[in-house]
Amino acid sequence: MRPYSHFLDQIKEAGLRPTRQRLALSKLLFGVENRHVTAESLHGEAQGEKMRVSLATVYNTLHQFTKAGMLREIVVDAQRSYFDTNTGSHHHFYFEKDGQLMDINDEMISIAKIPQAPEGMAIKSVDVVVRVVDK
Amino acid sequence: MRPYSHFLDQIKEAGLRPTRQRLALSKLLFGVENRHVTAESLHGEAQGEKMRVSLATVYNTLHQFTKAGMLREIVVDAQRSYFDTNTGSHHHFYFEKDGQLMDINDEMISIAKIPQAPEGMAIKSVDVVVRVVDK
DNA sequence: GTGTTTGCAAAGTGTTTGCAATTTA
DNA sequence: TAAATTGCAAACACTTTGCAAACAC
């Protein structure tokens, strides 16, 4: 487990105050590698760990961390927003059955030809979602 | 413009009754090629054409048409559902600025390597969204 | 006639916001 | 003590649902 100071510094570097809530959520999010969470799931997790954080603060924090580049938002479901602690370029499996996301190892996929953006536009990202279902 | 009977038959073949509302929406959806709509946008369009259809019916109809394979749902925005009249395999540009979708011509993109689905799972679809912003 | 479909309004879901109280620096 | 942050509850946007009236066959 990373030391307390790691989370503290990360938050400070983002220009945010290291509040009890942000530290708690940081620990959950960045304590292990490659997590995919929704606001609800993270909030539930925090409550399970007896951390007192409101759902509104979870939403705020996820957005602040995303803006600071610590998280990446993934759109796979029209019903809820997912956040990925892996901010590097990579793609996802999405299990429609239970709403789970899984990273696709970058060597496992390759986009051979990327289209040009329409006139006057720039490509911001290329997101691949492989939807999988039970066989 | 396709003849009235085309829309009528298409609806019947889906096992649905050709009601005034379904015919009206069919005309809007399938009267021209490759449309991308949201429930709200289609509802607004219908109202502009003085077609009387409730928003609830637009939602129901979009889902019924999707289930019948006449439409494909596209997930690009956590806030709203898009439906595409092009049900073939293809990908999309998404203009974050105004929420517009545009088909990517199939020759313009190619995925060289598709990952294997995890054990016991099957790939349902591979969806690529290229997000574009103003240069 | 019988079963399907519609439209309204109400309910539901996930998310954001206004604001007083609290916390941080 | 000044500014940022929190948590609650209310507001929001989009979507679904229950049900009586209207419609299709």
XYZ file of C-alpha atoms (C1' of nucleotides) in Angstrom:
320
model
C 0.000 0.000 0.000
C 1.342 3.400 -0.928
C 2.225 5.740 1.919
C -0.213 8.354 3.075
C 2.064 11.106 1.738
C 1.673 9.838 -1.802
C -2.054 10.524 -1.828
C -1.571 13.809 -0.057
C 0.974 15.023 -2.594
C -1.083 13.889 -5.538
C -4.037 15.907 -4.344
C -1.945 18.958 -3.609
C -0.359 18.782 -7.033
C -3.813 18.911 -8.538
C -4.291 22.220 -6.757
C -6.855 20.752 -4.382
C -6.930 20.777 -0.624
C -6.248 17.402 0.887
C -9.465 16.985 2.788
C -10.412 13.879 4.709
C -12.871 12.921 1.944
C -10.449 13.368 -0.918
C -7.764 11.403 0.883
C -10.187 8.597 1.601
C -11.348 8.409 -2.009
C -7.768 8.625 -3.274
C -6.845 5.673 -1.167
C -9.686 3.635 -2.632
C -9.031 4.763 -6.180
C -5.262 4.733 -6.339
C -4.400 2.216 -3.654
C -4.452 -0.540 -6.252
C -3.910 -0.404 -9.999
C -6.456 -0.023 -12.745
C -9.768 0.496 -11.153
C -13.070 1.197 -12.884
C -15.667 2.833 -10.715
C -18.968 4.625 -10.903
C -19.961 7.279 -8.416
C -22.375 4.862 -6.782
C -19.891 2.022 -6.586
C -17.207 4.201 -5.069
C -19.633 5.694 -2.618
C -20.776 2.235 -1.562
C -17.192 1.135 -1.158
C -16.378 4.135 0.997
C -19.358 3.435 3.211
C -18.304 -0.188 3.548
C -14.951 1.048 4.821
C -16.742 3.301 7.278
C -15.523 6.405 5.513
C -18.026 9.217 5.791
C -18.383 10.813 2.359
C -21.574 12.021 0.765
C -22.558 10.962 -2.718
C -22.420 14.593 -3.864
C -18.824 14.815 -2.727
C -18.010 11.601 -4.560
C -19.389 13.131 -7.740
C -17.500 16.371 -7.178
C -14.285 14.566 -6.402
C -14.486 12.276 -9.418
C -14.915 15.277 -11.653
C -12.132 17.236 -9.999
C -9.760 14.288 -10.286
C -10.764 13.850 -13.904
C -10.105 17.479 -14.678
C -6.732 17.144 -12.977
C -5.885 14.220 -15.241
C -5.874 11.651 -12.456
C -8.886 9.838 -13.868
C -10.394 9.244 -17.251
C -14.105 9.106 -17.913
C -15.348 6.174 -19.981
C -18.676 6.186 -21.784
C -20.085 2.723 -22.272
C -23.549 2.933 -20.856
C -26.121 5.629 -21.302
C -27.247 5.152 -17.716
C -24.124 5.807 -15.716
C -20.637 7.331 -15.891
C -17.542 5.249 -15.362
C -14.150 6.487 -14.283
C -10.899 4.700 -14.971
C -7.761 5.169 -12.900
C -5.699 4.187 -15.913
C -5.398 7.449 -17.811
C -3.153 6.107 -20.537
C -4.448 5.312 -24.001
C -6.160 1.945 -23.939
C -9.471 0.298 -24.673
C -12.147 -1.708 -22.903
C -14.225 -4.804 -22.699
C -17.673 -4.057 -21.375
C -19.730 -6.850 -19.841
C -23.290 -5.829 -20.455
C -24.563 -8.440 -18.046
C -23.115 -6.957 -14.891
C -21.835 -3.585 -16.038
C -18.185 -4.468 -15.475
C -15.363 -2.868 -17.427
C -12.033 -4.522 -18.147
C -8.973 -3.010 -19.750
C -7.867 -4.451 -23.056
C -4.165 -4.947 -23.065
C -2.716 -2.627 -25.687
C -0.971 -5.458 -27.510
C -4.281 -7.240 -27.910
C -5.788 -4.637 -30.176
C -4.621 -2.369 -32.908
C -6.284 0.208 -35.023
C -4.535 0.146 -38.356
C -6.073 3.179 -39.925
C -7.472 6.145 -38.097
C -9.737 8.407 -40.124
C -8.938 12.033 -40.613
C -10.992 14.436 -38.601
C -13.478 16.448 -40.642
C -12.297 19.849 -41.869
C -11.509 22.243 -39.043
C -11.778 19.570 -36.391
C -9.201 17.717 -34.341
C -9.368 14.231 -32.924
C -9.584 14.258 -29.159
C -9.675 10.524 -28.598
C -10.379 7.201 -30.230
C -12.317 4.966 -27.909
C -12.935 1.315 -28.606
C -15.480 -0.603 -26.595
C -15.764 -4.335 -27.123
C -19.118 -5.424 -25.752
C -19.136 -8.990 -24.543
C -21.942 -11.298 -23.468
C -22.136 -14.799 -22.041
C -21.466 -17.436 -24.653
C -39.111 9.573 -51.214
C -40.065 5.991 -50.648
C -43.707 5.032 -51.110
C -46.061 4.825 -48.178
C -46.292 1.057 -48.610
C -42.598 0.674 -47.890
C -42.956 2.036 -44.369
C -46.146 0.118 -43.819
C -44.560 -3.174 -44.822
C -41.456 -2.580 -42.789
C -43.529 -2.062 -39.661
C -45.699 -5.074 -40.336
C -42.661 -7.239 -40.891
C -41.450 -6.239 -37.463
C -44.669 -7.665 -36.078
C -45.986 -4.249 -35.133
C -49.224 -2.587 -36.025
C -48.813 0.239 -38.507
C -50.264 2.990 -36.391
C -50.325 6.623 -37.428
C -47.486 7.372 -35.004
C -45.228 4.561 -36.145
C -45.776 5.456 -39.775
C -44.976 9.083 -39.102
C -41.772 8.251 -37.241
C -40.775 5.727 -39.902
C -41.092 8.369 -42.530
C -38.815 10.690 -40.595
C -36.329 7.971 -39.742
C -36.171 6.028 -42.962
C -37.203 8.635 -45.503
C -33.570 9.570 -45.980
C -30.396 7.574 -45.429
C -28.246 7.387 -42.337
C -29.888 9.372 -39.662
C -28.768 9.761 -36.068
C -31.479 10.789 -33.663
C -32.224 11.062 -29.995
C -35.726 10.662 -28.632
C -35.907 14.393 -28.033
C -34.633 15.344 -31.463
C -37.025 13.009 -33.235
C -39.905 14.211 -31.114
C -39.057 17.808 -31.924
C -38.839 17.001 -35.591
C -42.205 15.284 -35.543
C -43.771 18.281 -33.860
C -42.212 20.575 -36.439
C -43.938 18.517 -39.118
C -47.210 18.822 -37.231
C -47.237 15.115 -36.497
C -48.902 14.435 -33.185
C -46.784 11.935 -31.269
C -46.026 11.960 -27.583
C -42.487 11.720 -26.292
C -43.367 8.466 -24.521
C -44.430 6.973 -27.827
C -41.217 8.136 -29.456
C -39.257 6.313 -26.774
C -41.377 3.203 -27.136
C -41.118 3.247 -30.897
C -37.362 3.737 -30.945
C -36.965 0.731 -28.689
C -39.381 -1.394 -30.664
C -37.623 -0.528 -33.917
C -34.290 -1.266 -32.297
C -35.464 -4.637 -31.091
C -36.739 -5.360 -34.579
C -33.302 -4.590 -35.999
C -34.405 -1.485 -37.859
C -32.276 0.787 -35.681
C -29.063 0.515 -33.746
C -28.427 2.209 -30.442
C -25.156 4.115 -30.126
C -23.613 4.996 -26.780
C -21.445 8.089 -26.954
C -22.797 10.300 -24.233
C -23.762 9.343 -20.734
C -26.655 11.774 -20.840
C -28.697 10.631 -23.796
C -29.326 7.674 -26.102
C -28.693 7.925 -29.823
C -30.252 5.763 -32.479
C -28.733 5.152 -35.889
C -30.733 4.109 -38.930
C -27.631 2.491 -40.351
C -27.661 -0.918 -38.706
C -24.610 -2.247 -40.507
C -21.229 -2.472 -38.839
C -19.591 0.924 -38.883
C -18.126 3.511 -36.553
C -18.650 7.133 -35.567
C -17.285 10.579 -35.165
C -18.813 12.337 -32.198
C -18.746 16.121 -32.030
C -18.729 16.878 -28.347
C -19.496 20.501 -28.984
C -22.961 20.038 -30.399
C -23.684 16.376 -29.754
C -23.704 15.451 -33.442
C -22.815 11.993 -34.691
C -21.352 11.234 -38.109
C -20.714 7.875 -39.683
C -17.140 6.969 -40.425
C -16.866 5.484 -43.838
C -15.776 1.885 -43.433
C -12.767 2.327 -45.684
C -11.550 5.162 -43.504
C -10.886 2.994 -40.488
C -9.639 -0.481 -39.840
C -9.092 -2.485 -36.741
C -6.203 -4.777 -37.426
C -6.395 -6.961 -34.407
C -9.459 -7.687 -32.357
C -8.842 -9.128 -28.915
C -10.260 -12.457 -27.913
C -13.213 -12.341 -25.592
C -12.468 -13.493 -22.064
C -13.124 -17.162 -21.306
C -16.769 -18.118 -21.656
C -17.706 -14.823 -23.260
C -18.526 -13.842 -26.813
C -18.003 -10.528 -28.546
C -21.278 -8.811 -29.291
C -19.873 -5.737 -30.981
C -16.801 -3.614 -31.396
C -17.692 0.054 -31.256
C -15.262 2.784 -32.125
C -16.032 6.380 -31.270
C -13.697 9.088 -32.510
C -14.337 12.176 -30.436
C -13.606 15.389 -32.275
C -13.377 18.970 -31.137
C -12.850 22.308 -32.846
C -9.280 22.799 -33.937
C -65.061 -7.409 -29.532
C -60.264 -8.324 -28.237
C -55.826 -7.249 -27.788
C -52.588 -3.498 -28.935
C -51.139 1.068 -28.681
C -51.251 5.776 -27.205
C -50.685 9.798 -24.201
C -50.636 11.723 -20.026
C -48.871 12.266 -15.626
C -46.375 10.178 -12.145
C -42.429 7.754 -10.799
C -37.609 6.452 -11.421
C -32.572 6.918 -12.107
C -28.359 9.059 -12.172
C -26.415 13.564 -11.679
C -25.931 18.513 -10.489
C -26.760 22.560 -7.732
C -27.833 26.092 -3.929
C -26.571 27.109 0.305
C -25.615 26.956 5.343
C -22.310 24.740 8.189
C -17.710 23.059 8.463
C -12.977 22.685 7.469
C -8.479 24.132 5.631
C -4.647 27.183 5.249
C -10.609 34.847 9.200
C -10.892 34.243 4.367
C -11.554 30.943 0.949
C -12.500 26.232 -0.180
C -15.128 22.230 0.734
C -18.812 19.401 2.453
C -23.472 17.410 2.878
C -28.064 17.799 2.585
C -32.132 18.397 0.065
C -34.051 20.203 -3.834
C -33.740 20.540 -8.646
C -32.561 18.456 -13.061
C -32.448 15.845 -17.450
C -33.591 11.889 -19.504
C -36.231 7.741 -19.475
C -39.724 4.349 -18.030
C -44.194 2.993 -16.274
C -49.292 2.591 -14.918
C -53.425 3.032 -16.671
C -57.648 4.779 -18.960
C -59.005 6.076 -23.515
C -58.364 5.281 -28.424
C -57.240 2.377 -32.106
C -56.238 -1.786 -35.228
C -57.733 -5.989 -36.832
